Backbone as a printed PyTorch tensor [residue, N CA C, xyz], in Angstrom:
tensor([[[ 69.8450,  75.3840,  54.1430],
         [ 71.0800,  76.1200,  53.8770],
         [ 70.7940,  77.6170,  53.9130]],

        [[ 71.6310,  78.3330,  54.6410],
         [ 71.4220,  79.7780,  54.7670],
         [ 71.6410,  80.4640,  53.4250]],

        [[ 70.8140,  81.4420,  53.1680],
         [ 70.9340,  82.1820,  51.9120],
         [ 72.1910,  83.0550,  51.9470]],

        [[ 72.9860,  82.9830,  50.8680],
         [ 74.2080,  83.7680,  50.7820],
         [ 73.8690,  85.2500,  50.7040]],

        [[ 74.5850,  86.0420,  51.5070],
         [ 74.3300,  87.4770,  51.5240],
         [ 74.7880,  88.1200,  50.2300]],

        [[ 74.0060,  89.0710,  49.7750],
         [ 74.3580,  89.8240,  48.5760],
         [ 75.5370,  90.7310,  48.8890]],

        [[ 76.4920,  90.7800,  47.9660],
         [ 77.6740,  91.6140,  48.1760],
         [ 77.2770,  93.0820,  48.2330]],

        [[ 77.8380,  93.7860,  49.2310],
         [ 77.5480,  95.2070,  49.3570],
         [ 78.6180,  96.0730,  48.7150]],

        [[ 79.7290,  95.4350,  48.3490],
         [ 80.8020,  96.1710,  47.6780],
         [ 80.9890,  95.6330,  46.2720]],

        [[ 81.4850,  96.4710,  45.3540],
         [ 81.6610,  96.0360,  43.9780],
         [ 82.6500,  94.8780,  43.8600]],

        [[ 82.4490,  94.0250,  42.8970],
         [ 83.3400,  92.9160,  42.6050],
         [ 84.5100,  93.4590,  41.7800]],

        [[ 85.7030,  93.4220,  42.3670],
         [ 86.8770,  94.0190,  41.7050],
         [ 87.1690,  93.3490,  40.3680]],

        [[ 86.9770,  92.0340,  40.2980],
         [ 87.2770,  91.3350,  39.0490],
         [ 86.3180,  91.7550,  37.9410]],

        [[ 85.0580,  91.9780,  38.2910],
         [ 84.0840,  92.4440,  37.3030],
         [ 84.3930,  93.8710,  36.8780]],

        [[ 84.7740,  94.7110,  37.8210],
         [ 85.1620,  96.0870,  37.4970],
         [ 86.3070,  96.1040,  36.5020]],

        [[ 87.3320,  95.3090,  36.7820],
         [ 88.5010,  95.2780,  35.8990],
         [ 88.1460,  94.7310,  34.5230]],

        [[ 87.2430,  93.7700,  34.4990],
         [ 86.7920,  93.2050,  33.2210],
         [ 86.0800,  94.2590,  32.3870]],

        [[ 85.2530,  95.0560,  33.0440],
         [ 84.5400,  96.1260,  32.3430],
         [ 85.5160,  97.1870,  31.8620]],

        [[ 86.4680,  97.5750,  32.7190],
         [ 87.4340,  98.6000,  32.3360],
         [ 88.3070,  98.1270,  31.1760]],

        [[ 88.7110,  96.8680,  31.2070],
         [ 89.5200,  96.3250,  30.1130],
         [ 88.7400,  96.3540,  28.7990]],

        [[ 87.4620,  95.9930,  28.8740],
         [ 86.6140,  96.0330,  27.6830],
         [ 86.4370,  97.4620,  27.1900]],

        [[ 86.2400,  98.3800,  28.1280],
         [ 86.0460,  99.7870,  27.7610],
         [ 87.2860, 100.3490,  27.0840]],

        [[ 88.4690, 100.0210,  27.6050],
         [ 89.7060, 100.4920,  26.9780],
         [ 89.7780, 100.0260,  25.5250]],

        [[ 89.4210,  98.7710,  25.3050],
         [ 89.4610,  98.2110,  23.9480],
         [ 88.4830,  98.9250,  23.0220]],

        [[ 87.2570,  99.1020,  23.4830],
         [ 86.2230,  99.7010,  22.6360],
         [ 86.4940, 101.1850,  22.3990]],

        [[ 86.8840, 101.9040,  23.4530],
         [ 87.2100, 103.3240,  23.2830],
         [ 88.3330, 103.4990,  22.2690]],

        [[ 89.3260, 102.6010,  22.3270],
         [ 90.4630, 102.6910,  21.4120],
         [ 90.0420, 102.4040,  19.9800]],

        [[ 89.1950, 101.4050,  19.7960],
         [ 88.7810, 101.0040,  18.4460],
         [ 87.7720, 101.9690,  17.8280]],

        [[ 86.8150, 102.4490,  18.6240],
         [ 85.7000, 103.2290,  18.0770],
         [ 85.7620, 104.7160,  18.4050]],

        [[ 86.5810, 105.0780,  19.4170],
         [ 86.5840, 106.4610,  19.8690],
         [ 85.4910, 106.6900,  20.8910]],

        [[ 85.6450, 107.7550,  21.6810],
         [ 84.7110, 108.0080,  22.7720],
         [ 83.2870, 108.2430,  22.2650]],

        [[ 83.1150, 109.1260,  21.2970],
         [ 81.7840, 109.5200,  20.8440],
         [ 80.9900, 108.3450,  20.2780]],

        [[ 81.6570, 107.4810,  19.5210],
         [ 80.9550, 106.3750,  18.8550],
         [ 80.6910, 105.1930,  19.7790]],

        [[ 81.3510, 105.1570,  20.9050],
         [ 81.1970, 104.0330,  21.8300],
         [ 79.8710, 104.1150,  22.5930]],

        [[ 79.1830, 102.9920,  22.6770],
         [ 77.9540, 102.8720,  23.4560],
         [ 78.2000, 101.9090,  24.6190]],

        [[ 77.4390, 102.0890,  25.6790],
         [ 77.5660, 101.1940,  26.8290],
         [ 77.3440,  99.7420,  26.4090]],

        [[ 76.4220,  99.5330,  25.4940],
         [ 76.1450,  98.1580,  25.0480],
         [ 77.3510,  97.5500,  24.3370]],

        [[ 78.1710,  98.3990,  23.6690],
         [ 79.3910,  97.9020,  23.0290],
         [ 80.3710,  97.3890,  24.0830]],

        [[ 80.4840,  98.1270,  25.1730],
         [ 81.3900,  97.7300,  26.2510],
         [ 80.8900,  96.4520,  26.9110]],

        [[ 79.5840,  96.3610,  27.1270],
         [ 79.0080,  95.1560,  27.7230],
         [ 79.2400,  93.9390,  26.8360]],

        [[ 79.0860,  94.1310,  25.5310],
         [ 79.3090,  93.0220,  24.5930],
         [ 80.7610,  92.5820,  24.6040]],

        [[ 81.6790,  93.5440,  24.6370],
         [ 83.1110,  93.2260,  24.6600],
         [ 83.4790,  92.4790,  25.9400]],

        [[ 82.8690,  92.8960,  27.0520],
         [ 83.1370,  92.2420,  28.3380],
         [ 82.3460,  90.9520,  28.5090]],

        [[ 81.3790,  90.7120,  27.5930],
         [ 80.5170,  89.5390,  27.6400],
         [ 79.7450,  89.4640,  28.9620]],

        [[ 79.1590,  90.6190,  29.3110],
         [ 78.3410,  90.6820,  30.5120],
         [ 77.0450,  91.4300,  30.1930]],

        [[ 76.1240,  91.3890,  31.1470],
         [ 74.8430,  92.0730,  30.9780],
         [ 75.0410,  93.5870,  30.9910]],

        [[ 74.3010,  94.2790,  30.1350],
         [ 74.3750,  95.7390,  30.0390],
         [ 74.1320,  96.4060,  31.3960]],

        [[ 73.2140,  95.8800,  32.1730],
         [ 72.8800,  96.4880,  33.4560],
         [ 74.0520,  96.4670,  34.4310]],

        [[ 74.9570,  95.4980,  34.2760],
         [ 76.1070,  95.4220,  35.1680],
         [ 77.0640,  96.5970,  34.9510]],

        [[ 77.2240,  96.9980,  33.6970],
         [ 78.0860,  98.1510,  33.4110],
         [ 77.5170,  99.3880,  34.0830]],

        [[ 76.2150,  99.5750,  33.9610],
         [ 75.5640, 100.7270,  34.5900],
         [ 75.6230, 100.6380,  36.1200]],

        [[ 75.5260,  99.4240,  36.6440],
         [ 75.5730,  99.2310,  38.0930],
         [ 76.9240,  99.6450,  38.6730]],

        [[ 77.9990,  99.2370,  37.9920],
         [ 79.3370,  99.5110,  38.5000],
         [ 79.8210, 100.9390,  38.1980]],

        [[ 79.4360, 101.4780,  37.0480],
         [ 80.0280, 102.7640,  36.6260],
         [ 79.0140, 103.8620,  36.3060]],

        [[ 77.7390, 103.5500,  36.2990],
         [ 76.6490, 104.5310,  36.1550],
         [ 76.5130, 105.1240,  34.7520]],

        [[ 77.6270, 105.4270,  34.0860],
         [ 77.5200, 106.0390,  32.7580],
         [ 78.8090, 105.8480,  31.9750]],

        [[ 78.7120, 106.0300,  30.6730],
         [ 79.8970, 105.9750,  29.8210],
         [ 80.8890, 107.0530,  30.2300]],

        [[ 80.3740, 108.2440,  30.5590],
         [ 81.2320, 109.3700,  30.9230],
         [ 82.0470, 109.0480,  32.1760]],

        [[ 81.3970, 108.4590,  33.1850],
         [ 82.0810, 108.1140,  34.4250],
         [ 83.1610, 107.0690,  34.1660]],

        [[ 82.8430, 106.0700,  33.3780],
         [ 83.7980, 105.0130,  33.0530],
         [ 84.9950, 105.5860,  32.3060]],

        [[ 84.7340, 106.4780,  31.3660],
         [ 85.7990, 107.1140,  30.5930],
         [ 86.7140, 107.9260,  31.5160]],

        [[ 86.1260, 108.6810,  32.4370],
         [ 86.9050, 109.4820,  33.3780],
         [ 87.8280, 108.6030,  34.2210]],

        [[ 87.3070, 107.5030,  34.7130],
         [ 88.0990, 106.6030,  35.5540],
         [ 89.2850, 106.0400,  34.7810]],

        [[ 89.0280, 105.5850,  33.5640],
         [ 90.0870, 104.9990,  32.7500],
         [ 91.1550, 106.0360,  32.4140]],

        [[ 90.7240, 107.2390,  32.0280],
         [ 91.6810, 108.2670,  31.6440],
         [ 92.5090, 108.7470,  32.8300]],

        [[ 91.9200, 108.7770,  34.0170],
         [ 92.6790, 109.1840,  35.2030],
         [ 93.7390, 108.1420,  35.5480]],

        [[ 93.4730, 106.8990,  35.2360],
         [ 94.4970, 105.8670,  35.4060],
         [ 95.6340, 106.0840,  34.4130]],

        [[ 95.2990, 106.5460,  33.2040],
         [ 96.3240, 106.8520,  32.2020],
         [ 97.1770, 108.0330,  32.6660]],

        [[ 96.5380, 109.0340,  33.2950],
         [ 97.2840, 110.1850,  33.8340],
         [ 98.3090, 109.7050,  34.8580]],

        [[ 97.8910, 108.8270,  35.7730],
         [ 98.8110, 108.2930,  36.7780],
         [ 99.9740, 107.5620,  36.1140]],

        [[ 99.6570, 106.7730,  35.1000],
         [100.6900, 106.0350,  34.3690],
         [101.6480, 107.0010,  33.6840]],

        [[101.0960, 108.0390,  33.0580],
         [101.9090, 109.0200,  32.3420],
         [102.8880, 109.7190,  33.2870]],

        [[102.3840, 110.1930,  34.4340],
         [103.2610, 110.9300,  35.3490],
         [104.3130, 110.0230,  35.9740]],

        [[104.0040, 108.7700,  36.1490],
         [104.9990, 107.8250,  36.6560],
         [106.1490, 107.6810,  35.6550]],

        [[105.7960, 107.5520,  34.3830],
         [106.8100, 107.4190,  33.3330],
         [107.6130, 108.7090,  33.1910]],

        [[106.8850, 109.8360,  33.1090],
         [107.5240, 111.1320,  32.9040],
         [108.4600, 111.4790,  34.0580]],

        [[108.0390, 111.2400,  35.2820],
         [108.8530, 111.5600,  36.4530],
         [110.1850, 110.8200,  36.4200]],

        [[110.1370, 109.5470,  36.0730],
         [111.3590, 108.7370,  36.0380],
         [112.3480, 109.2740,  35.0130]],

        [[111.8370, 109.7470,  33.8810],
         [112.7160, 110.2590,  32.8230],
         [113.2260, 111.6520,  33.1680]],

        [[112.3250, 112.5590,  33.5540],
         [112.7050, 113.9490,  33.8100],
         [113.7170, 114.0750,  34.9420]],

        [[113.6560, 113.1780,  35.9100],
         [114.4990, 113.3040,  37.0950],
         [115.6650, 112.3220,  37.1230]],

        [[115.9340, 111.6920,  35.9950],
         [117.0970, 110.8010,  35.8830],
         [118.3310, 111.6470,  35.5820]],

        [[119.1730, 111.8390,  36.5740],
         [120.3330, 112.7160,  36.4310],
         [121.4360, 112.1040,  35.5840]],

        [[121.2850, 110.8490,  35.2120],
         [122.2790, 110.1940,  34.3690],
         [122.0300, 110.4380,  32.8790]],

        [[120.8640, 110.9970,  32.5460],
         [120.5050, 111.1900,  31.1380],
         [120.7950, 112.6200,  30.6950]],

        [[121.2990, 112.7640,  29.4810],
         [121.4830, 114.0850,  28.8840],
         [120.1220, 114.6390,  28.4780]],

        [[120.0790, 115.9160,  28.1530],
         [118.8320, 116.5090,  27.6590],
         [118.3330, 115.7600,  26.4320]],

        [[119.2190, 115.4710,  25.5190],
         [118.8080, 114.7810,  24.2860],
         [118.2360, 113.4110,  24.5920]],

        [[118.8630, 112.6870,  25.5040],
         [118.3500, 111.3600,  25.8730],
         [116.9810, 111.4620,  26.5300]],

        [[116.8010, 112.4750,  27.3750],
         [115.4960, 112.6730,  28.0090],
         [114.4200, 112.9450,  26.9610]],

        [[114.7300, 113.8130,  26.0100],
         [113.7560, 114.1700,  24.9730],
         [113.4250, 112.9510,  24.1060]],

        [[114.4210, 112.1620,  23.7870],
         [114.1900, 110.9430,  22.9950],
         [113.2950, 109.9660,  23.7550]],

        [[113.5860, 109.7610,  25.0400],
         [112.7930, 108.8160,  25.8230],
         [111.3840, 109.3280,  26.0880]],

        [[111.2440, 110.6340,  26.3450],
         [109.9100, 111.2080,  26.5290],
         [109.0680, 111.0390,  25.2760]],

        [[109.6640, 111.2980,  24.1250],
         [108.9370, 111.1590,  22.8560],
         [108.5120, 109.7190,  22.6270]],

        [[109.4180, 108.7940,  22.8590],
         [109.1340, 107.3690,  22.6650],
         [108.0020, 106.9040,  23.5840]],

        [[108.1200, 107.2200,  24.8650],
         [107.1430, 106.7450,  25.8420],
         [105.7780, 107.4070,  25.6580]],

        [[105.7910, 108.7010,  25.3620],
         [104.5290, 109.4170,  25.1650],
         [103.8120, 108.8850,  23.9300]],

        [[104.5660, 108.6510,  22.8530],
         [103.9650, 108.1200,  21.6260],
         [103.3340, 106.7510,  21.8730]],

        [[104.0320, 105.8930,  22.6020],
         [103.5020, 104.5620,  22.9010],
         [102.2340, 104.6580,  23.7290]],

        [[102.2450, 105.5410,  24.7410],
         [101.0730, 105.6890,  25.5900],
         [ 99.8740, 106.1990,  24.7950]],

        [[100.0980, 107.1600,  23.9000],
         [ 98.9900, 107.7220,  23.1190],
         [ 98.4730, 106.7300,  22.0800]],

        [[ 99.3530, 105.9190,  21.5140],
         [ 98.8980, 104.9090,  20.5620],
         [ 97.9970, 103.8740,  21.2510]],

        [[ 98.2800, 103.5980,  22.5160],
         [ 97.4580, 102.6530,  23.2670],
         [ 96.2330, 103.3190,  23.8890]],

        [[ 96.2710, 104.6590,  24.0070],
         [ 95.1550, 105.4090,  24.6020],
         [ 94.8540, 106.6370,  23.7460]],

        [[ 94.3860, 106.4480,  22.5180],
         [ 94.2220, 107.5650,  21.5870],
         [ 93.1960, 108.6060,  22.0150]],

        [[ 92.3420, 108.2750,  22.9850],
         [ 91.3630, 109.2450,  23.4670],
         [ 91.9130, 110.1420,  24.5680]],

        [[ 93.1420, 109.8580,  25.0170],
         [ 93.6950, 110.6310,  26.1210],
         [ 93.8380, 112.1220,  25.8070]],

        [[ 94.2960, 112.5280,  24.6200],
         [ 94.3710, 113.9740,  24.3340],
         [ 93.0160, 114.6710,  24.4520]],

        [[ 91.9390, 113.9980,  24.0220],
         [ 90.5930, 114.5560,  24.1570],
         [ 90.2590, 114.7760,  25.6300]],

        [[ 90.5490, 113.7770,  26.4500],
         [ 90.3180, 113.8950,  27.8810],
         [ 91.1330, 115.0470,  28.4650]],

        [[ 92.3980, 115.1450,  28.0750],
         [ 93.2900, 116.1740,  28.6070],
         [ 92.7770, 117.5740,  28.2580]],

        [[ 92.3670, 117.7660,  27.0070],
         [ 91.8470, 119.0730,  26.5760],
         [ 90.5650, 119.4130,  27.3280]],

        [[ 89.6730, 118.4330,  27.4790],
         [ 88.4180, 118.6750,  28.2070],
         [ 88.6780, 119.0520,  29.6590]],

        [[ 89.6460, 118.3710,  30.2940],
         [ 89.9820, 118.6770,  31.6760],
         [ 90.4720, 120.1180,  31.8070]],

        [[ 91.3020, 120.5360,  30.8750],
         [ 91.8630, 121.8920,  30.9170],
         [ 90.7680, 122.9330,  30.7360]],

        [[ 89.8980, 122.7230,  29.7380],
         [ 88.9010, 123.7420,  29.4170],
         [ 87.7000, 123.7490,  30.3670]],

        [[ 87.5550, 122.6900,  31.1630],
         [ 86.4970, 122.7060,  32.1750],
         [ 87.0070, 123.2790,  33.5020]],

        [[ 88.2780, 123.6660,  33.5280],
         [ 88.8360, 124.2900,  34.7210],
         [ 89.3740, 123.3290,  35.7550]],

        [[ 89.4410, 122.0440,  35.4200],
         [ 89.9620, 121.0530,  36.3620],
         [ 91.4630, 121.2410,  36.5450]],

        [[ 91.9190, 121.0150,  37.7790],
         [ 93.3530, 121.0940,  38.0740],
         [ 93.9310, 119.7150,  38.3700]],

        [[ 93.1750, 118.6700,  38.0550],
         [ 93.5920, 117.3140,  38.3980],
         [ 94.8900, 116.8980,  37.7230]],

        [[ 95.1540, 117.4260,  36.5160],
         [ 96.3540, 117.0170,  35.7910],
         [ 97.6280, 117.4120,  36.5300]],

        [[ 97.5730, 118.5040,  37.3030],
         [ 98.7540, 118.9570,  38.0480],
         [ 98.5090, 118.9560,  39.5530]],

        [[ 97.6220, 118.0820,  39.9990],
         [ 97.3110, 118.0300,  41.4200],
         [ 98.4670, 117.4300,  42.2150]],

        [[ 98.3750, 117.5680,  43.5260],
         [ 99.3320, 117.0110,  44.4760],
         [100.7450, 117.4550,  44.1050]],

        [[101.6720, 116.5230,  43.9110],
         [103.0600, 116.9080,  43.6580],
         [103.4210, 116.8420,  42.1750]],

        [[102.4140, 116.7340,  41.3160],
         [102.7220, 116.5760,  39.8920],
         [103.3960, 117.8080,  39.3040]],

        [[102.9980, 118.9860,  39.7660],
         [103.6050, 120.2120,  39.2540],
         [105.1080, 120.2220,  39.5370]],

        [[105.4890, 119.8500,  40.7600],
         [106.9040, 119.8310,  41.1230],
         [107.6620, 118.7570,  40.3530]],

        [[106.9900, 117.6360,  40.1040],
         [107.6220, 116.5520,  39.3380],
         [108.1190, 117.0680,  37.9940]],

        [[107.3500, 117.9830,  37.3910],
         [107.7130, 118.5230,  36.0790],
         [108.5750, 119.7690,  36.2080]],

        [[108.0700, 120.7790,  36.9170],
         [108.7060, 122.0950,  36.8780],
         [109.8790, 122.2480,  37.8430]],

        [[110.0460, 121.3140,  38.7670],
         [111.2310, 121.2990,  39.6180],
         [112.1430, 120.1260,  39.2580]],

        [[111.9570, 119.5760,  38.0830],
         [112.6940, 118.3820,  37.6700],
         [114.1230, 118.7030,  37.2570]],

        [[114.9260, 117.6570,  37.1940],
         [116.3030, 117.7960,  36.7060],
         [116.3070, 118.2800,  35.2600]],

        [[115.3080, 117.8900,  34.5060],
         [115.1590, 118.3200,  33.1090],
         [115.0720, 119.8480,  33.0280]],

        [[114.2340, 120.4400,  33.8740],
         [114.0820, 121.8920,  33.8650],
         [115.3430, 122.5820,  34.3670]],

        [[116.0520, 121.9460,  35.2990],
         [117.3130, 122.5130,  35.7850],
         [118.3600, 122.5240,  34.6640]],

        [[118.3600, 121.4840,  33.8480],
         [119.2850, 121.4490,  32.7090],
         [118.9730, 122.5670,  31.7240]],

        [[117.6820, 122.7750,  31.4460],
         [117.2850, 123.8520,  30.5430],
         [117.6260, 125.2190,  31.1260]],

        [[117.3910, 125.3810,  32.4330],
         [117.6820, 126.6570,  33.0960],
         [119.1750, 126.9580,  33.0460]],

        [[120.0000, 125.9380,  33.1710],
         [121.4520, 126.1250,  33.1000],
         [121.8640, 126.6050,  31.7130]],

        [[121.2480, 126.0380,  30.6820],
         [121.5320, 126.4840,  29.3130],
         [121.1050, 127.9350,  29.1200]],

        [[119.9510, 128.2840,  29.6680],
         [119.4480, 129.6510,  29.5520],
         [120.3860, 130.6290,  30.2670]],

        [[120.8480, 130.2540,  31.4490],
         [121.7510, 131.1060,  32.2170],
         [123.0570, 131.3420,  31.4770]],

        [[123.5350, 130.3160,  30.7690],
         [124.7880, 130.4180,  30.0150],
         [124.6080, 131.0990,  28.6690]],

        [[123.3650, 131.4940,  28.3710],
         [123.0940, 132.1630,  27.1020],
         [122.9700, 131.2290,  25.9100]],

        [[122.9140, 129.9180,  26.1790],
         [122.8270, 128.9440,  25.1000],
         [121.3780, 128.6330,  24.7160]],

        [[120.4460, 129.0030,  25.5860],
         [119.0260, 128.8250,  25.3020],
         [118.3850, 130.2020,  25.2910]],

        [[117.8380, 130.5880,  24.1390],
         [117.3460, 131.9550,  23.9650],
         [115.8560, 132.1010,  24.2750]],

        [[115.2370, 131.0650,  24.7830],
         [113.8020, 131.1200,  25.0820],
         [113.5410, 130.5870,  26.4820]],

        [[112.3570, 130.8320,  26.9890],
         [111.9580, 130.3040,  28.2850],
         [111.9190, 128.7780,  28.2160]],

        [[112.4790, 128.0620,  29.2040],
         [112.4260, 126.6010,  29.1980],
         [111.0170, 126.0420,  29.0300]],

        [[110.0060, 126.7880,  29.5050],
         [108.6240, 126.3300,  29.3570],
         [108.2560, 126.1670,  27.8880]],

        [[108.8110, 127.0170,  27.0170],
         [108.5280, 126.8980,  25.5900],
         [108.9880, 125.5560,  25.0370]],

        [[110.0980, 125.0580,  25.5460],
         [110.6060, 123.7640,  25.0880],
         [109.6330, 122.6550,  25.4620]],

        [[109.1430, 122.7020,  26.7200],
         [108.1820, 121.6820,  27.1650],
         [106.8840, 121.7690,  26.3730]],

        [[106.3750, 122.9890,  26.1620],
         [105.1240, 123.1680,  25.4190],
         [105.2620, 122.6820,  23.9800]],

        [[106.3910, 122.9640,  23.3690],
         [106.6200, 122.4880,  22.0000],
         [106.6790, 120.9670,  21.9480]],

        [[107.3500, 120.3810,  22.9370],
         [107.4600, 118.9220,  22.9970],
         [106.0830, 118.2770,  23.1230]],

        [[105.2570, 118.8100,  24.0380],
         [103.9030, 118.2800,  24.2180],
         [103.0650, 118.4980,  22.9640]],

        [[103.1570, 119.7050,  22.3890],
         [102.3810, 120.0120,  21.1890],
         [102.7220, 119.1030,  20.0200]],

        [[104.0070, 118.8730,  19.8140],
         [104.4420, 117.9930,  18.7280],
         [103.8680, 116.5880,  18.8840]],

        [[103.7520, 116.1250,  20.1270],
         [103.2840, 114.7600,  20.3540],
         [101.7640, 114.6480,  20.3460]],

        [[101.0960, 115.6420,  20.9340],
         [ 99.6470, 115.5440,  21.1250],
         [ 98.8470, 115.9610,  19.8880]],

        [[ 99.3060, 116.9720,  19.1650],
         [ 98.5120, 117.5370,  18.0730],
         [ 98.0840, 116.5140,  17.0260]],

        [[ 98.9590, 115.5880,  16.5870],
         [ 98.5030, 114.5970,  15.5980],
         [ 97.3160, 113.7670,  16.0770]],

        [[ 97.2710, 113.4660,  17.3840],
         [ 96.1760, 112.6640,  17.9240],
         [ 94.8800, 113.4700,  17.9920]],

        [[ 94.9990, 114.7780,  18.2340],
         [ 93.8070, 115.6260,  18.2170],
         [ 93.2730, 115.7810,  16.7970]],

        [[ 94.1810, 115.8160,  15.8280],
         [ 93.7820, 115.9900,  14.4270],
         [ 93.3400, 114.6820,  13.7700]],

        [[ 93.6700, 113.5720,  14.3910],
         [ 93.4150, 112.2620,  13.7690],
         [ 91.9730, 112.0350,  13.3390]],

        [[ 90.9520, 112.3060,  14.2000],
         [ 89.5700, 112.0430,  13.7680],
         [ 89.1900, 112.8100,  12.5030]],

        [[ 89.6120, 114.0620,  12.4070],
         [ 89.3020, 114.8700,  11.2270],
         [ 90.0040, 114.3200,   9.9930]],

        [[ 91.2510, 113.9190,  10.1420],
         [ 92.0170, 113.3800,   9.0150],
         [ 91.4360, 112.0510,   8.5390]],

        [[ 91.0040, 111.2060,   9.4880],
         [ 90.4180, 109.9120,   9.1180],
         [ 89.0490, 110.1110,   8.4670]],

        [[ 88.2530, 111.0250,   8.9980],
         [ 86.9150, 111.2680,   8.4550],
         [ 86.9760, 111.7200,   7.0110]],

        [[ 88.0390, 112.4500,   6.6600],
         [ 88.1930, 112.9580,   5.2960],
         [ 89.1010, 112.0830,   4.4380]],

        [[ 89.3480, 110.8520,   4.9070],
         [ 90.1210, 109.8600,   4.1580],
         [ 91.5180, 110.3430,   3.7800]],

        [[ 92.1020, 111.1610,   4.6480],
         [ 93.4720, 111.6290,   4.4160],
         [ 94.4690, 110.6150,   4.9800]],

        [[ 94.0900, 109.9610,   6.0610],
         [ 94.9060, 108.9030,   6.6450],
         [ 94.0050, 107.7430,   7.0430]],

        [[ 94.6400, 106.5820,   7.2870],
         [ 93.9340, 105.4550,   7.8910],
         [ 94.7570, 104.9940,   9.0940]],

        [[ 94.3380, 103.9250,   9.7230],
         [ 95.0030, 103.4770,  10.9490],
         [ 96.4760, 103.1690,  10.7160]],

        [[ 96.7780, 102.4890,   9.6060],
         [ 98.1660, 102.1100,   9.3290],
         [ 99.0330, 103.3220,   9.0020]],

        [[ 98.5120, 104.2240,   8.1780],
         [ 99.3130, 105.3870,   7.7960],
         [ 99.5230, 106.3150,   8.9900]],

        [[ 98.5300, 106.3900,   9.8840],
         [ 98.6960, 107.2200,  11.0750],
         [ 99.8060, 106.6670,  11.9580]],

        [[ 99.8120, 105.3710,  12.1510],
         [100.8710, 104.7610,  12.9720],
         [102.2360, 105.0030,  12.3430]],

        [[102.3140, 104.9400,  11.0170],
         [103.5870, 105.2060,  10.3320],
         [104.0520, 106.6410,  10.5850]],

        [[103.0930, 107.5700,  10.5640],
         [103.4280, 108.9780,  10.8280],
         [103.9700, 109.1350,  12.2470]],

        [[103.3280, 108.4920,  13.2130],
         [103.7700, 108.5930,  14.6070],
         [105.1490, 107.9630,  14.7720]],

        [[105.3810, 106.8390,  14.1190],
         [106.7030, 106.2030,  14.1900],
         [107.7730, 107.1350,  13.6300]],

        [[107.4490, 107.8180,  12.5420],
         [108.4030, 108.7620,  11.9500],
         [108.6450, 109.9460,  12.8860]],

        [[107.5820, 110.4160,  13.5310],
         [107.7060, 111.5650,  14.4220],
         [108.5270, 111.2260,  15.6730]],

        [[108.5720, 109.9560,  16.0630],
         [109.3980, 109.5590,  17.1880],
         [110.8680, 109.8400,  16.9150]],

        [[111.2470, 109.8230,  15.6470],
         [112.6130, 110.1740,  15.2550],
         [112.7570, 111.6760,  15.0350]],

        [[111.7410, 112.2860,  14.4300],
         [111.8370, 113.6950,  14.0490],
         [111.7110, 114.6620,  15.2240]],

        [[110.8330, 114.3750,  16.1760],
         [110.5790, 115.3180,  17.2720],
         [111.8460, 115.6380,  18.0740]],

        [[112.6360, 114.6310,  18.4760],
         [113.8880, 114.9770,  19.1830],
         [114.8080, 115.8630,  18.3400]],

        [[114.8420, 115.6400,  17.0360],
         [115.6720, 116.4790,  16.1650],
         [115.1760, 117.9010,  16.1680]],

        [[113.8430, 118.0690,  16.0720],
         [113.2490, 119.4090,  16.0670],
         [113.5020, 120.1210,  17.3890]],

        [[113.3130, 119.4150,  18.4950],
         [113.4970, 120.0340,  19.8120],
         [114.9570, 120.3860,  20.0500]],

        [[115.8640, 119.4830,  19.7060],
         [117.2950, 119.7500,  19.9070],
         [117.7400, 120.9180,  19.0350]],

        [[117.0860, 121.0850,  17.8860],
         [117.4030, 122.2240,  17.0260],
         [117.0790, 123.5450,  17.6990]],

        [[116.0810, 123.5490,  18.5700],
         [115.7170, 124.7600,  19.3170],
         [116.7180, 125.0650,  20.4310]],

        [[117.4810, 124.0760,  20.8140],
         [118.4320, 124.2560,  21.9030],
         [119.8120, 124.6790,  21.4050]],

        [[119.9580, 124.7610,  20.0870],
         [121.2590, 125.1060,  19.5210],
         [121.2720, 126.5330,  18.9810]]])
């Protein structure tokens, strides 16, 4: 019987198994505390296989987070450019969807900050900038500004919206380390903020 040839390309099912395990471990332990052996154990595979497919924890983390970026922009684009939604409805849906995404990917704000401070432009590559800054959402804000109903630059509204959503996740490790919050209380805070953030943002538009 002829000897079966060794695969020269990665096994997609094994890659996905490793990525699924990594998402779980990164979420439970955080990026810094996660070890490659933890991911291998979660995936129930040999440690060397993780290194073979992804080379390092850093590379694996980058791949997973870039998939989250794609997911985020897909969600955001659909909301920002839905001409049937009012500004308030857009802000409510953006807050809801962003909160859900961050709860499932709590390391994403860390990745986003690192990308910005290392000079990467990947977050706004290709047509992503236009998806946001040429969106129907921005046109609605610009119309309010033109009519004198919005006294600030529309960009301030977007920055405040992002800051309100992202800052708790950046502060979470420090708050947990000092026993100010735990996993359950943090989720309760985020659930409350899903209601409060649209109120705060709409207050800036009045």
